């Protein structure tokens, strides 16, 4: 690990000043479960680490029925999992957080950190960047070990998958997040937070150096049924192979509005807009849920070794829809 300076501000203004204007200058430290492992392998080499745990206003989870759920970026996955209002109104979020199998990660990992965590792609983690190439310029992902890579959104050069399990349910629930910088604060839909890098100097989110995610707001669930379904290789400490988070508004037994967002299958959480539109006006049953699953992966372009993920994503959508409406794990 490269030597670094450690700062622990207690206000967001101090933190923003300490972060500076370049990624090389400083990185935000929350629970450290991702950043520190990346620093140990020289995947991140900031001159300064700005620990934001002392900023009280980014802590905690609050729920008011009329305004919804406020998640401080520093609230931990455990706090989310244990929150009674989250459990009853936003099961898709609690299921996604609960999917992070390790109690240590749940206790230390924060909600903001989950959204901002860097790709788990093994080429990226080994210092080869987003678009790894061999000496002759051949794409290492496409000709190599791509079994955990993207099956959607991979028409450009990037083929890693977004690692965040909380991104998909937050997008399906229509959540927004608030970002703080030296210019003040701005709120934007979580759906606009993630982006596919076009060059090595980009990041996987729209965050710029010197910006901090402070809180996330989830609108009142009301009658919105929601669920997340994950498919994993085994019940172990690893990221899912494919997930689906759905939010469904029903009217007289039929779908009035739907959102379907896939996780771990594309460089960003994958909003299956057409599949959700096609569900409108239909009742939910095995048949319509299966159709939605098929529609969600209709545009998949699997790589040489990850064709199996298409079926997993299809099934995840079907089961998330059925669970949202009929209950079940
Ligand atoms: C074994 C293992 C299994 C895991 N399984 C899963 C899984 O199944 N699904 C899943 O989603 N995740 C999984 N994770 C990842 C885990 O959820 C994240 O590591 C954790 O949520 C990150 O939170 P943190 O507070 O520790 O972030 P940190 O490590 O402190 O930070 C992570 C990154 O986010 C940035 N950052 C953090 N907070 C902010 C903020 N508020 N504003 C701006 N930037 C910020 C940091 O600069 C850094 O780049 C797993 C991790 C491990 C080690």
mmCIF file of C-alpha atoms and ligand atoms in Angstrom:
data_model
loop_
_atom_site.group_PDB
_atom_site.id
_atom_site.type_symbol
_atom_site.label_atom_id
_atom_site.label_comp_id
_atom_site.label_asym_id
_atom_site.label_seq_id
_atom_site.Cartn_x
_atom_site.Cartn_y
_atom_site.Cartn_z
ATOM 1 C CA UNK A 1 0.000 0.000 0.000
ATOM 2 C CA UNK A 2 1.248 3.463 -0.853
ATOM 3 C CA UNK A 3 1.650 5.772 2.148
ATOM 4 C CA UNK A 4 -1.181 8.255 2.490
ATOM 5 C CA UNK A 5 -2.380 11.102 4.658
ATOM 6 C CA UNK A 6 -5.485 10.430 6.784
ATOM 7 C CA UNK A 7 -8.043 13.154 7.504
ATOM 8 C CA UNK A 8 -11.192 12.861 9.613
ATOM 9 C CA UNK A 9 -13.322 15.973 9.167
ATOM 10 C CA UNK A 10 -16.543 16.463 11.098
ATOM 11 C CA UNK A 11 -18.373 18.670 8.606
ATOM 12 C CA UNK A 12 -19.110 18.196 4.926
ATOM 13 C CA UNK A 13 -17.540 21.586 4.156
ATOM 14 C CA UNK A 14 -14.213 20.471 5.661
ATOM 15 C CA UNK A 15 -14.460 17.135 3.842
ATOM 16 C CA UNK A 16 -15.076 18.770 0.475
ATOM 17 C CA UNK A 17 -12.124 21.089 0.968
ATOM 18 C CA UNK A 18 -9.874 18.165 1.913
ATOM 19 C CA UNK A 19 -10.950 16.159 -1.138
ATOM 20 C CA UNK A 20 -9.623 18.665 -3.646
ATOM 21 C CA UNK A 21 -10.211 18.524 -7.381
ATOM 22 C CA UNK A 22 -8.358 15.388 -8.572
ATOM 23 C CA UNK A 23 -8.932 11.692 -7.857
ATOM 24 C CA UNK A 24 -5.156 11.280 -7.361
ATOM 25 C CA UNK A 25 -5.311 13.887 -4.609
ATOM 26 C CA UNK A 26 -7.871 12.233 -2.328
ATOM 27 C CA UNK A 27 -10.579 9.582 -2.001
ATOM 28 C CA UNK A 28 -13.593 9.391 0.285
ATOM 29 C CA UNK A 29 -13.360 6.710 2.979
ATOM 30 C CA UNK A 30 -16.604 5.415 4.508
ATOM 31 C CA UNK A 31 -16.573 1.847 5.902
ATOM 32 C CA UNK A 32 -13.398 1.079 3.961
ATOM 33 C CA UNK A 33 -14.493 -2.435 2.948
ATOM 34 C CA UNK A 34 -13.857 -1.694 -0.729
ATOM 35 C CA UNK A 35 -11.461 1.254 -0.794
ATOM 36 C CA UNK A 36 -8.882 -0.268 1.528
ATOM 37 C CA UNK A 37 -8.702 -3.545 -0.395
ATOM 38 C CA UNK A 38 -8.221 -1.576 -3.606
ATOM 39 C CA UNK A 39 -5.479 0.513 -1.990
ATOM 40 C CA UNK A 40 -3.690 -2.630 -0.809
ATOM 41 C CA UNK A 41 -3.298 -3.752 -4.436
ATOM 42 C CA UNK A 42 -2.432 -0.251 -5.693
ATOM 43 C CA UNK A 43 -5.779 -0.097 -7.506
ATOM 44 C CA UNK A 44 -6.268 3.247 -5.765
ATOM 45 C CA UNK A 45 -3.305 5.364 -4.709
ATOM 46 C CA UNK A 46 -4.707 8.579 -3.233
ATOM 47 C CA UNK A 47 -2.340 10.991 -1.500
ATOM 48 C CA UNK A 48 -5.030 11.572 1.127
ATOM 49 C CA UNK A 49 -7.927 9.560 2.463
ATOM 50 C CA UNK A 50 -10.854 11.618 3.775
ATOM 51 C CA UNK A 51 -12.765 9.615 6.375
ATOM 52 C CA UNK A 52 -16.331 10.951 6.378
ATOM 53 C CA UNK A 53 -17.592 8.850 9.313
ATOM 54 C CA UNK A 54 -17.516 11.912 11.598
ATOM 55 C CA UNK A 55 -20.114 13.793 9.535
ATOM 56 C CA UNK A 56 -23.256 13.342 11.607
ATOM 57 C CA UNK A 57 -25.722 14.564 8.987
ATOM 58 C CA UNK A 58 -24.788 11.688 6.654
ATOM 59 C CA UNK A 59 -25.663 9.096 9.328
ATOM 60 C CA UNK A 60 -28.876 7.248 10.101
ATOM 61 C CA UNK A 61 -32.111 6.093 8.513
ATOM 62 C CA UNK A 62 -35.445 7.900 8.987
ATOM 63 C CA UNK A 63 -38.887 6.987 7.796
ATOM 64 C CA UNK A 64 -41.942 9.207 7.581
ATOM 65 C CA UNK A 65 -44.951 7.574 5.919
ATOM 66 C CA UNK A 66 -45.871 10.737 3.999
ATOM 67 C CA UNK A 67 -42.381 11.498 2.694
ATOM 68 C CA UNK A 68 -40.671 8.111 2.521
ATOM 69 C CA UNK A 69 -37.304 6.755 3.564
ATOM 70 C CA UNK A 70 -34.175 8.852 4.084
ATOM 71 C CA UNK A 71 -30.988 6.816 4.001
ATOM 72 C CA UNK A 72 -27.898 8.602 5.232
ATOM 73 C CA UNK A 73 -25.005 7.627 2.955
ATOM 74 C CA UNK A 74 -23.147 6.458 6.074
ATOM 75 C CA UNK A 75 -25.946 4.206 7.301
ATOM 76 C CA UNK A 76 -24.679 0.642 7.203
ATOM 77 C CA UNK A 77 -26.195 -2.292 5.377
ATOM 78 C CA UNK A 78 -27.030 -3.760 8.827
ATOM 79 C CA UNK A 79 -28.969 -0.653 9.787
ATOM 80 C CA UNK A 80 -31.001 -1.016 6.589
ATOM 81 C CA UNK A 81 -31.581 -4.737 7.090
ATOM 82 C CA UNK A 82 -32.744 -4.184 10.696
ATOM 83 C CA UNK A 83 -34.986 -1.181 9.979
ATOM 84 C CA UNK A 84 -38.654 -2.126 10.604
ATOM 85 C CA UNK A 85 -40.129 0.400 8.139
ATOM 86 C CA UNK A 86 -37.667 -0.685 5.452
ATOM 87 C CA UNK A 87 -38.576 -4.314 6.079
ATOM 88 C CA UNK A 88 -42.288 -3.704 5.688
ATOM 89 C CA UNK A 89 -42.312 -1.095 2.912
ATOM 90 C CA UNK A 90 -39.163 -1.713 0.894
ATOM 91 C CA UNK A 91 -38.461 -5.462 0.971
ATOM 92 C CA UNK A 92 -36.537 -5.158 -2.319
ATOM 93 C CA UNK A 93 -33.927 -3.002 -0.561
ATOM 94 C CA UNK A 94 -33.675 -5.195 2.515
ATOM 95 C CA UNK A 95 -33.392 -8.343 0.374
ATOM 96 C CA UNK A 96 -30.592 -6.739 -1.679
ATOM 97 C CA UNK A 97 -28.672 -5.625 1.423
ATOM 98 C CA UNK A 98 -29.242 -9.036 3.024
ATOM 99 C CA UNK A 99 -27.728 -10.656 -0.078
ATOM 100 C CA UNK A 100 -24.336 -9.269 0.972
ATOM 101 C CA UNK A 101 -23.607 -12.428 2.899
ATOM 102 C CA UNK A 102 -20.939 -11.335 5.349
ATOM 103 C CA UNK A 103 -22.001 -9.864 8.696
ATOM 104 C CA UNK A 104 -18.720 -7.994 8.859
ATOM 105 C CA UNK A 105 -19.400 -6.313 5.512
ATOM 106 C CA UNK A 106 -22.998 -5.603 6.522
ATOM 107 C CA UNK A 107 -21.760 -3.980 9.745
ATOM 108 C CA UNK A 108 -19.036 -1.850 8.157
ATOM 109 C CA UNK A 109 -20.213 -1.363 4.578
ATOM 110 C CA UNK A 110 -22.296 1.748 4.051
ATOM 111 C CA UNK A 111 -25.141 2.425 1.657
ATOM 112 C CA UNK A 112 -23.196 5.233 -0.038
ATOM 113 C CA UNK A 113 -20.163 2.944 -0.311
ATOM 114 C CA UNK A 114 -22.256 0.197 -1.883
ATOM 115 C CA UNK A 115 -23.393 2.599 -4.623
ATOM 116 C CA UNK A 116 -19.863 3.948 -5.177
ATOM 117 C CA UNK A 117 -17.925 0.655 -4.921
ATOM 118 C CA UNK A 118 -15.544 0.010 -7.798
ATOM 119 C CA UNK A 119 -15.915 -2.890 -10.291
ATOM 120 C CA UNK A 120 -15.015 -6.401 -9.111
ATOM 121 C CA UNK A 121 -13.841 -7.351 -12.634
ATOM 122 C CA UNK A 122 -10.644 -9.347 -12.103
ATOM 123 C CA UNK A 123 -8.830 -7.488 -14.877
ATOM 124 C CA UNK A 124 -9.723 -4.165 -13.246
ATOM 125 C CA UNK A 125 -8.698 -5.406 -9.784
ATOM 126 C CA UNK A 126 -5.376 -6.548 -11.215
ATOM 127 C CA UNK A 127 -4.542 -3.078 -12.455
ATOM 128 C CA UNK A 128 -5.517 -3.558 -16.113
ATOM 129 C CA UNK A 129 -8.257 -0.920 -16.099
ATOM 130 C CA UNK A 130 -11.734 -1.003 -17.589
ATOM 131 C CA UNK A 131 -10.609 -1.989 -21.094
ATOM 132 C CA UNK A 132 -7.800 -4.538 -20.643
ATOM 133 C CA UNK A 133 -5.723 -5.305 -23.728
ATOM 134 C CA UNK A 134 -2.781 -7.577 -24.395
ATOM 135 C CA UNK A 135 0.484 -6.376 -25.970
ATOM 136 C CA UNK A 136 -0.983 -6.688 -29.467
ATOM 137 C CA UNK A 137 -4.057 -4.635 -28.543
ATOM 138 C CA UNK A 138 -6.467 -7.595 -28.323
ATOM 139 C CA UNK A 139 -9.339 -7.245 -25.883
ATOM 140 C CA UNK A 140 -8.540 -9.512 -22.914
ATOM 141 C CA UNK A 141 -12.142 -9.698 -21.710
ATOM 142 C CA UNK A 142 -13.639 -10.763 -25.012
ATOM 143 C CA UNK A 143 -11.012 -13.375 -25.724
ATOM 144 C CA UNK A 144 -10.437 -14.415 -22.123
ATOM 145 C CA UNK A 145 -12.129 -15.208 -18.818
ATOM 146 C CA UNK A 146 -15.438 -13.402 -19.211
ATOM 147 C CA UNK A 147 -17.820 -15.739 -17.385
ATOM 148 C CA UNK A 148 -18.776 -13.073 -14.828
ATOM 149 C CA UNK A 149 -18.926 -10.173 -17.263
ATOM 150 C CA UNK A 150 -21.727 -8.226 -18.894
ATOM 151 C CA UNK A 151 -24.434 -9.706 -21.077
ATOM 152 C CA UNK A 152 -26.178 -6.367 -21.586
ATOM 153 C CA UNK A 153 -24.856 -2.884 -22.287
ATOM 154 C CA UNK A 154 -21.583 -4.339 -23.551
ATOM 155 C CA UNK A 155 -21.630 -3.015 -27.119
ATOM 156 C CA UNK A 156 -18.915 -0.492 -26.267
ATOM 157 C CA UNK A 157 -15.531 -1.371 -24.839
ATOM 158 C CA UNK A 158 -16.618 -1.780 -21.194
ATOM 159 C CA UNK A 159 -17.775 -5.269 -20.259
ATOM 160 C CA UNK A 160 -17.423 -5.326 -16.448
ATOM 161 C CA UNK A 161 -20.613 -5.481 -14.375
ATOM 162 C CA UNK A 162 -21.819 -2.909 -11.874
ATOM 163 C CA UNK A 163 -21.110 -4.409 -8.451
ATOM 164 C CA UNK A 164 -23.810 -2.555 -6.526
ATOM 165 C CA UNK A 165 -26.714 -4.675 -5.298
ATOM 166 C CA UNK A 166 -28.517 -1.620 -3.914
ATOM 167 C CA UNK A 167 -28.500 0.305 -7.205
ATOM 168 C CA UNK A 168 -31.210 -1.813 -8.902
ATOM 169 C CA UNK A 169 -33.839 -1.658 -6.112
ATOM 170 C CA UNK A 170 -33.199 2.048 -5.522
ATOM 171 C CA UNK A 171 -33.748 2.726 -9.230
ATOM 172 C CA UNK A 172 -36.853 0.520 -9.327
ATOM 173 C CA UNK A 173 -38.265 2.413 -6.331
ATOM 174 C CA UNK A 174 -37.623 5.785 -7.994
ATOM 175 C CA UNK A 175 -35.069 6.926 -5.383
ATOM 176 C CA UNK A 176 -33.016 10.092 -5.640
ATOM 177 C CA UNK A 177 -29.681 10.941 -4.090
ATOM 178 C CA UNK A 178 -28.119 14.163 -2.912
ATOM 179 C CA UNK A 179 -24.548 15.005 -3.839
ATOM 180 C CA UNK A 180 -22.521 17.664 -2.044
ATOM 181 C CA UNK A 181 -19.632 19.604 -3.577
ATOM 182 C CA UNK A 182 -17.933 22.995 -3.222
ATOM 183 C CA UNK A 183 -20.730 24.398 -5.403
ATOM 184 C CA UNK A 184 -23.473 23.330 -2.967
ATOM 185 C CA UNK A 185 -25.724 20.325 -3.413
ATOM 186 C CA UNK A 186 -27.764 18.722 -6.172
ATOM 187 C CA UNK A 187 -30.347 15.999 -6.196
ATOM 188 C CA UNK A 188 -30.679 13.490 -8.991
ATOM 189 C CA UNK A 189 -32.429 10.181 -9.652
ATOM 190 C CA UNK A 190 -30.318 7.170 -8.739
ATOM 191 C CA UNK A 191 -31.137 6.051 -12.306
ATOM 192 C CA UNK A 192 -28.867 8.856 -13.549
ATOM 193 C CA UNK A 193 -26.051 8.215 -11.094
ATOM 194 C CA UNK A 194 -24.397 5.255 -12.826
ATOM 195 C CA UNK A 195 -22.660 5.509 -16.170
ATOM 196 C CA UNK A 196 -20.540 3.344 -18.406
ATOM 197 C CA UNK A 197 -16.967 4.650 -18.605
ATOM 198 C CA UNK A 198 -15.861 5.653 -22.089
ATOM 199 C CA UNK A 199 -12.204 6.167 -21.197
ATOM 200 C CA UNK A 200 -9.875 4.986 -18.446
ATOM 201 C CA UNK A 201 -10.008 8.340 -16.648
ATOM 202 C CA UNK A 202 -13.815 8.053 -16.225
ATOM 203 C CA UNK A 203 -15.537 6.531 -13.213
ATOM 204 C CA UNK A 204 -18.582 4.272 -13.062
ATOM 205 C CA UNK A 205 -20.748 7.017 -11.603
ATOM 206 C CA UNK A 206 -21.268 10.657 -12.458
ATOM 207 C CA UNK A 207 -19.409 11.674 -9.262
ATOM 208 C CA UNK A 208 -16.567 14.092 -9.865
ATOM 209 C CA UNK A 209 -13.513 14.511 -7.627
ATOM 210 C CA UNK A 210 -14.482 16.517 -4.547
ATOM 211 C CA UNK A 211 -18.088 15.273 -4.511
ATOM 212 C CA UNK A 212 -19.748 13.256 -1.751
ATOM 213 C CA UNK A 213 -23.022 11.352 -1.743
ATOM 214 C CA UNK A 214 -24.758 12.562 1.418
ATOM 215 C CA UNK A 215 -28.125 10.864 1.445
ATOM 216 C CA UNK A 216 -30.615 8.896 -0.571
ATOM 217 C CA UNK A 217 -34.343 9.489 -0.576
ATOM 218 C CA UNK A 218 -36.808 6.727 -1.413
ATOM 219 C CA UNK A 219 -40.355 7.933 -2.102
ATOM 220 C CA UNK A 220 -43.249 6.479 -0.096
ATOM 221 C CA UNK A 221 -43.878 2.933 -1.244
ATOM 222 C CA UNK A 222 -47.656 3.304 -0.860
ATOM 223 C CA UNK A 223 -49.155 0.341 -2.655
ATOM 224 C CA UNK A 224 -46.016 -0.371 -4.669
ATOM 225 C CA UNK A 225 -45.143 -4.056 -4.364
ATOM 226 C CA UNK A 226 -41.422 -4.588 -4.594
ATOM 227 C CA UNK A 227 -38.916 -7.410 -4.422
ATOM 228 C CA UNK A 228 -35.363 -8.357 -5.337
ATOM 229 C CA UNK A 229 -34.374 -11.821 -6.487
ATOM 230 C CA UNK A 230 -30.719 -12.815 -6.664
ATOM 231 C CA UNK A 231 -29.030 -15.763 -8.327
ATOM 232 C CA UNK A 232 -25.704 -16.705 -6.778
ATOM 233 C CA UNK A 233 -23.124 -19.302 -7.554
ATOM 234 C CA UNK A 234 -23.209 -20.536 -3.985
ATOM 235 C CA UNK A 235 -24.285 -19.315 -0.557
ATOM 236 C CA UNK A 236 -20.956 -17.681 0.046
ATOM 237 C CA UNK A 237 -19.128 -14.385 0.266
ATOM 238 C CA UNK A 238 -19.405 -13.302 -3.295
ATOM 239 C CA UNK A 239 -21.377 -10.989 -5.540
ATOM 240 C CA UNK A 240 -24.485 -12.339 -7.298
ATOM 241 C CA UNK A 241 -24.348 -13.614 -10.867
ATOM 242 C CA UNK A 242 -27.586 -11.845 -11.740
ATOM 243 C CA UNK A 243 -30.306 -10.012 -9.830
ATOM 244 C CA UNK A 244 -33.620 -8.405 -10.610
ATOM 245 C CA UNK A 245 -35.408 -5.748 -8.591
ATOM 246 C CA UNK A 246 -38.989 -4.888 -9.440
ATOM 247 C CA UNK A 247 -41.524 -2.317 -8.257
ATOM 248 C CA UNK A 248 -45.111 -2.846 -9.345
ATOM 249 C CA UNK A 249 -48.184 -0.693 -8.879
ATOM 250 C CA UNK A 250 -51.365 -2.726 -9.293
ATOM 251 C CA UNK A 251 -54.839 -1.489 -10.050
ATOM 252 C CA UNK A 252 -57.829 -3.851 -9.939
ATOM 253 C CA UNK A 253 -55.529 -6.829 -10.215
ATOM 254 C CA UNK A 254 -53.597 -5.552 -13.229
ATOM 255 C CA UNK A 255 -50.234 -3.812 -13.468
ATOM 256 C CA UNK A 256 -50.696 -0.043 -13.631
ATOM 257 C CA UNK A 257 -46.988 0.777 -13.568
ATOM 258 C CA UNK A 258 -43.850 -1.350 -13.437
ATOM 259 C CA UNK A 259 -40.121 -0.907 -13.094
ATOM 260 C CA UNK A 260 -37.717 -3.770 -13.659
ATOM 261 C CA UNK A 261 -33.996 -3.260 -13.043
ATOM 262 C CA UNK A 262 -31.376 -5.968 -13.458
ATOM 263 C CA UNK A 263 -28.139 -6.055 -11.476
ATOM 264 C CA UNK A 264 -24.702 -7.572 -12.098
ATOM 265 C CA UNK A 265 -25.370 -8.099 -15.811
ATOM 266 C CA UNK A 266 -24.196 -4.776 -17.312
ATOM 267 C CA UNK A 267 -21.704 -1.999 -16.508
ATOM 268 C CA UNK A 268 -24.635 -0.095 -14.958
ATOM 269 C CA UNK A 269 -27.804 -1.324 -13.243
ATOM 270 C CA UNK A 270 -29.870 -2.315 -16.278
ATOM 271 C CA UNK A 271 -33.270 -0.667 -16.550
ATOM 272 C CA UNK A 272 -35.456 -3.017 -18.594
ATOM 273 C CA UNK A 273 -37.777 -0.251 -19.735
ATOM 274 C CA UNK A 274 -39.588 -2.095 -22.536
ATOM 275 C CA UNK A 275 -40.172 -5.220 -20.457
ATOM 276 C CA UNK A 276 -41.742 -3.033 -17.767
ATOM 277 C CA UNK A 277 -43.938 -1.203 -20.305
ATOM 278 C CA UNK A 278 -45.112 -4.496 -21.765
ATOM 279 C CA UNK A 279 -46.363 -5.591 -18.337
ATOM 280 C CA UNK A 280 -48.753 -2.650 -18.052
ATOM 281 C CA UNK A 281 -52.415 -3.611 -18.094
ATOM 282 C CA UNK A 282 -51.698 -7.295 -17.482
ATOM 283 C CA UNK A 283 -52.403 -9.433 -14.404
ATOM 284 C CA UNK A 284 -49.411 -11.030 -12.709
ATOM 285 C CA UNK A 285 -49.203 -14.768 -13.077
ATOM 286 C CA UNK A 286 -46.530 -17.318 -14.012
ATOM 287 C CA UNK A 287 -47.065 -16.604 -17.691
ATOM 288 C CA UNK A 288 -46.834 -12.811 -17.641
ATOM 289 C CA UNK A 289 -43.895 -12.926 -15.202
ATOM 290 C CA UNK A 290 -42.052 -15.318 -17.528
ATOM 291 C CA UNK A 291 -42.815 -13.081 -20.525
ATOM 292 C CA UNK A 292 -41.365 -10.105 -18.661
ATOM 293 C CA UNK A 293 -38.232 -12.130 -17.907
ATOM 294 C CA UNK A 294 -37.829 -13.002 -21.575
ATOM 295 C CA UNK A 295 -38.422 -9.377 -22.622
ATOM 296 C CA UNK A 296 -35.876 -8.094 -20.091
ATOM 297 C CA UNK A 297 -33.063 -10.118 -21.669
ATOM 298 C CA UNK A 298 -34.266 -9.873 -25.278
ATOM 299 C CA UNK A 299 -31.358 -7.602 -26.238
ATOM 300 C CA UNK A 300 -28.664 -9.615 -24.426
ATOM 301 C CA UNK A 301 -25.340 -10.008 -26.220
ATOM 302 C CA UNK A 302 -23.460 -12.566 -24.134
ATOM 303 C CA UNK A 303 -19.697 -13.003 -24.486
ATOM 304 C CA UNK A 304 -17.933 -16.282 -25.203
ATOM 305 C CA UNK A 305 -18.324 -17.751 -21.677
ATOM 306 C CA UNK A 306 -21.283 -16.056 -20.042
ATOM 307 C CA UNK A 307 -24.290 -17.152 -22.091
ATOM 308 C CA UNK A 308 -25.600 -18.941 -18.984
ATOM 309 C CA UNK A 309 -26.226 -15.547 -17.343
ATOM 310 C CA UNK A 310 -29.023 -14.805 -19.827
ATOM 311 C CA UNK A 311 -31.157 -17.600 -18.386
ATOM 312 C CA UNK A 312 -30.268 -16.577 -14.813
ATOM 313 C CA UNK A 313 -31.341 -12.988 -15.444
ATOM 314 C CA UNK A 314 -34.541 -14.132 -17.131
ATOM 315 C CA UNK A 315 -35.445 -16.310 -14.146
ATOM 316 C CA UNK A 316 -34.464 -13.590 -11.647
ATOM 317 C CA UNK A 317 -36.970 -11.208 -13.254
ATOM 318 C CA UNK A 318 -39.736 -13.792 -13.261
ATOM 319 C CA UNK A 319 -39.191 -14.723 -9.614
ATOM 320 C CA UNK A 320 -38.821 -11.117 -8.440
ATOM 321 C CA UNK A 321 -42.181 -10.270 -10.050
ATOM 322 C CA UNK A 322 -43.919 -13.281 -8.540
ATOM 323 C CA UNK A 323 -42.384 -12.621 -5.127
ATOM 324 C CA UNK A 324 -43.381 -8.953 -5.219
ATOM 325 C CA UNK A 325 -47.006 -9.807 -5.847
ATOM 326 C CA UNK A 326 -47.453 -13.132 -4.121
ATOM 327 C CA UNK A 327 -44.761 -12.937 -1.432
ATOM 328 C CA UNK A 328 -42.105 -15.547 -0.804
ATOM 329 C CA UNK A 329 -38.378 -15.536 -0.488
HETATM 330 C C1 LIG B 1 -16.636 -10.495 0.459
HETATM 331 C C2 LIG B 1 -17.494 -9.365 -0.006
HETATM 332 C C3 LIG B 1 -18.760 -9.630 -0.561
HETATM 333 C C4 LIG B 1 -19.557 -8.589 -1.026
HETATM 334 N N1 LIG B 1 -20.776 -8.867 -1.593
HETATM 335 C C5 LIG B 1 -21.503 -7.842 -2.119
HETATM 336 C C6 LIG B 1 -22.758 -8.082 -2.775
HETATM 337 O O1 LIG B 1 -23.223 -9.200 -2.889
HETATM 338 N N2 LIG B 1 -23.429 -7.006 -3.271
HETATM 339 C C7 LIG B 1 -22.954 -5.735 -3.143
HETATM 340 O O2 LIG B 1 -23.608 -4.794 -3.589
HETATM 341 N N3 LIG B 1 -21.787 -5.487 -2.528
HETATM 342 C C8 LIG B 1 -21.071 -6.499 -2.014
HETATM 343 N N4 LIG B 1 -19.888 -6.234 -1.397
HETATM 344 C C9 LIG B 1 -19.396 -4.853 -1.383
HETATM 345 C C10 LIG B 1 -19.799 -4.093 -0.159
HETATM 346 O O3 LIG B 1 -21.200 -3.938 -0.123
HETATM 347 C C11 LIG B 1 -19.108 -2.759 -0.275
HETATM 348 O O4 LIG B 1 -17.718 -3.015 -0.119
HETATM 349 C C12 LIG B 1 -19.546 -1.779 0.764
HETATM 350 O O5 LIG B 1 -20.933 -1.505 0.706
HETATM 351 C C13 LIG B 1 -18.795 -0.479 0.530
HETATM 352 O O6 LIG B 1 -19.112 0.404 1.581
HETATM 353 P P1 LIG B 1 -17.956 1.093 2.415
HETATM 354 O O7 LIG B 1 -18.636 2.055 3.288
HETATM 355 O O8 LIG B 1 -17.077 0.089 3.066
HETATM 356 O O9 LIG B 1 -17.199 1.831 1.232
HETATM 357 P P2 LIG B 1 -15.669 2.267 1.127
HETATM 358 O O10 LIG B 1 -14.797 1.083 0.938
HETATM 359 O O11 LIG B 1 -15.310 3.192 2.223
HETATM 360 O O12 LIG B 1 -15.757 3.081 -0.234
HETATM 361 C C14 LIG B 1 -16.030 2.425 -1.454
HETATM 362 C C15 LIG B 1 -15.898 3.427 -2.585
HETATM 363 O O13 LIG B 1 -16.944 4.376 -2.539
HETATM 364 C C16 LIG B 1 -16.465 5.690 -2.314
HETATM 365 N N5 LIG B 1 -17.418 6.265 -1.356
HETATM 366 C C17 LIG B 1 -17.866 5.687 -0.226
HETATM 367 N N6 LIG B 1 -18.816 6.440 0.326
HETATM 368 C C18 LIG B 1 -18.970 7.520 -0.461
HETATM 369 C C19 LIG B 1 -19.804 8.671 -0.392
HETATM 370 N N7 LIG B 1 -20.702 8.834 0.585
HETATM 371 N N8 LIG B 1 -19.688 9.610 -1.367
HETATM 372 C C20 LIG B 1 -18.802 9.430 -2.375
HETATM 373 N N9 LIG B 1 -17.995 8.372 -2.489
HETATM 374 C C21 LIG B 1 -18.074 7.423 -1.537
HETATM 375 C C22 LIG B 1 -15.047 5.525 -1.797
HETATM 376 O O14 LIG B 1 -14.224 6.629 -2.151
HETATM 377 C C23 LIG B 1 -14.617 4.253 -2.521
HETATM 378 O O15 LIG B 1 -14.219 4.512 -3.839
HETATM 379 C C24 LIG B 1 -19.094 -7.255 -0.898
HETATM 380 C C25 LIG B 1 -17.852 -6.984 -0.331
HETATM 381 C C26 LIG B 1 -17.041 -8.023 0.100
HETATM 382 C C27 LIG B 1 -15.672 -7.687 0.670
#
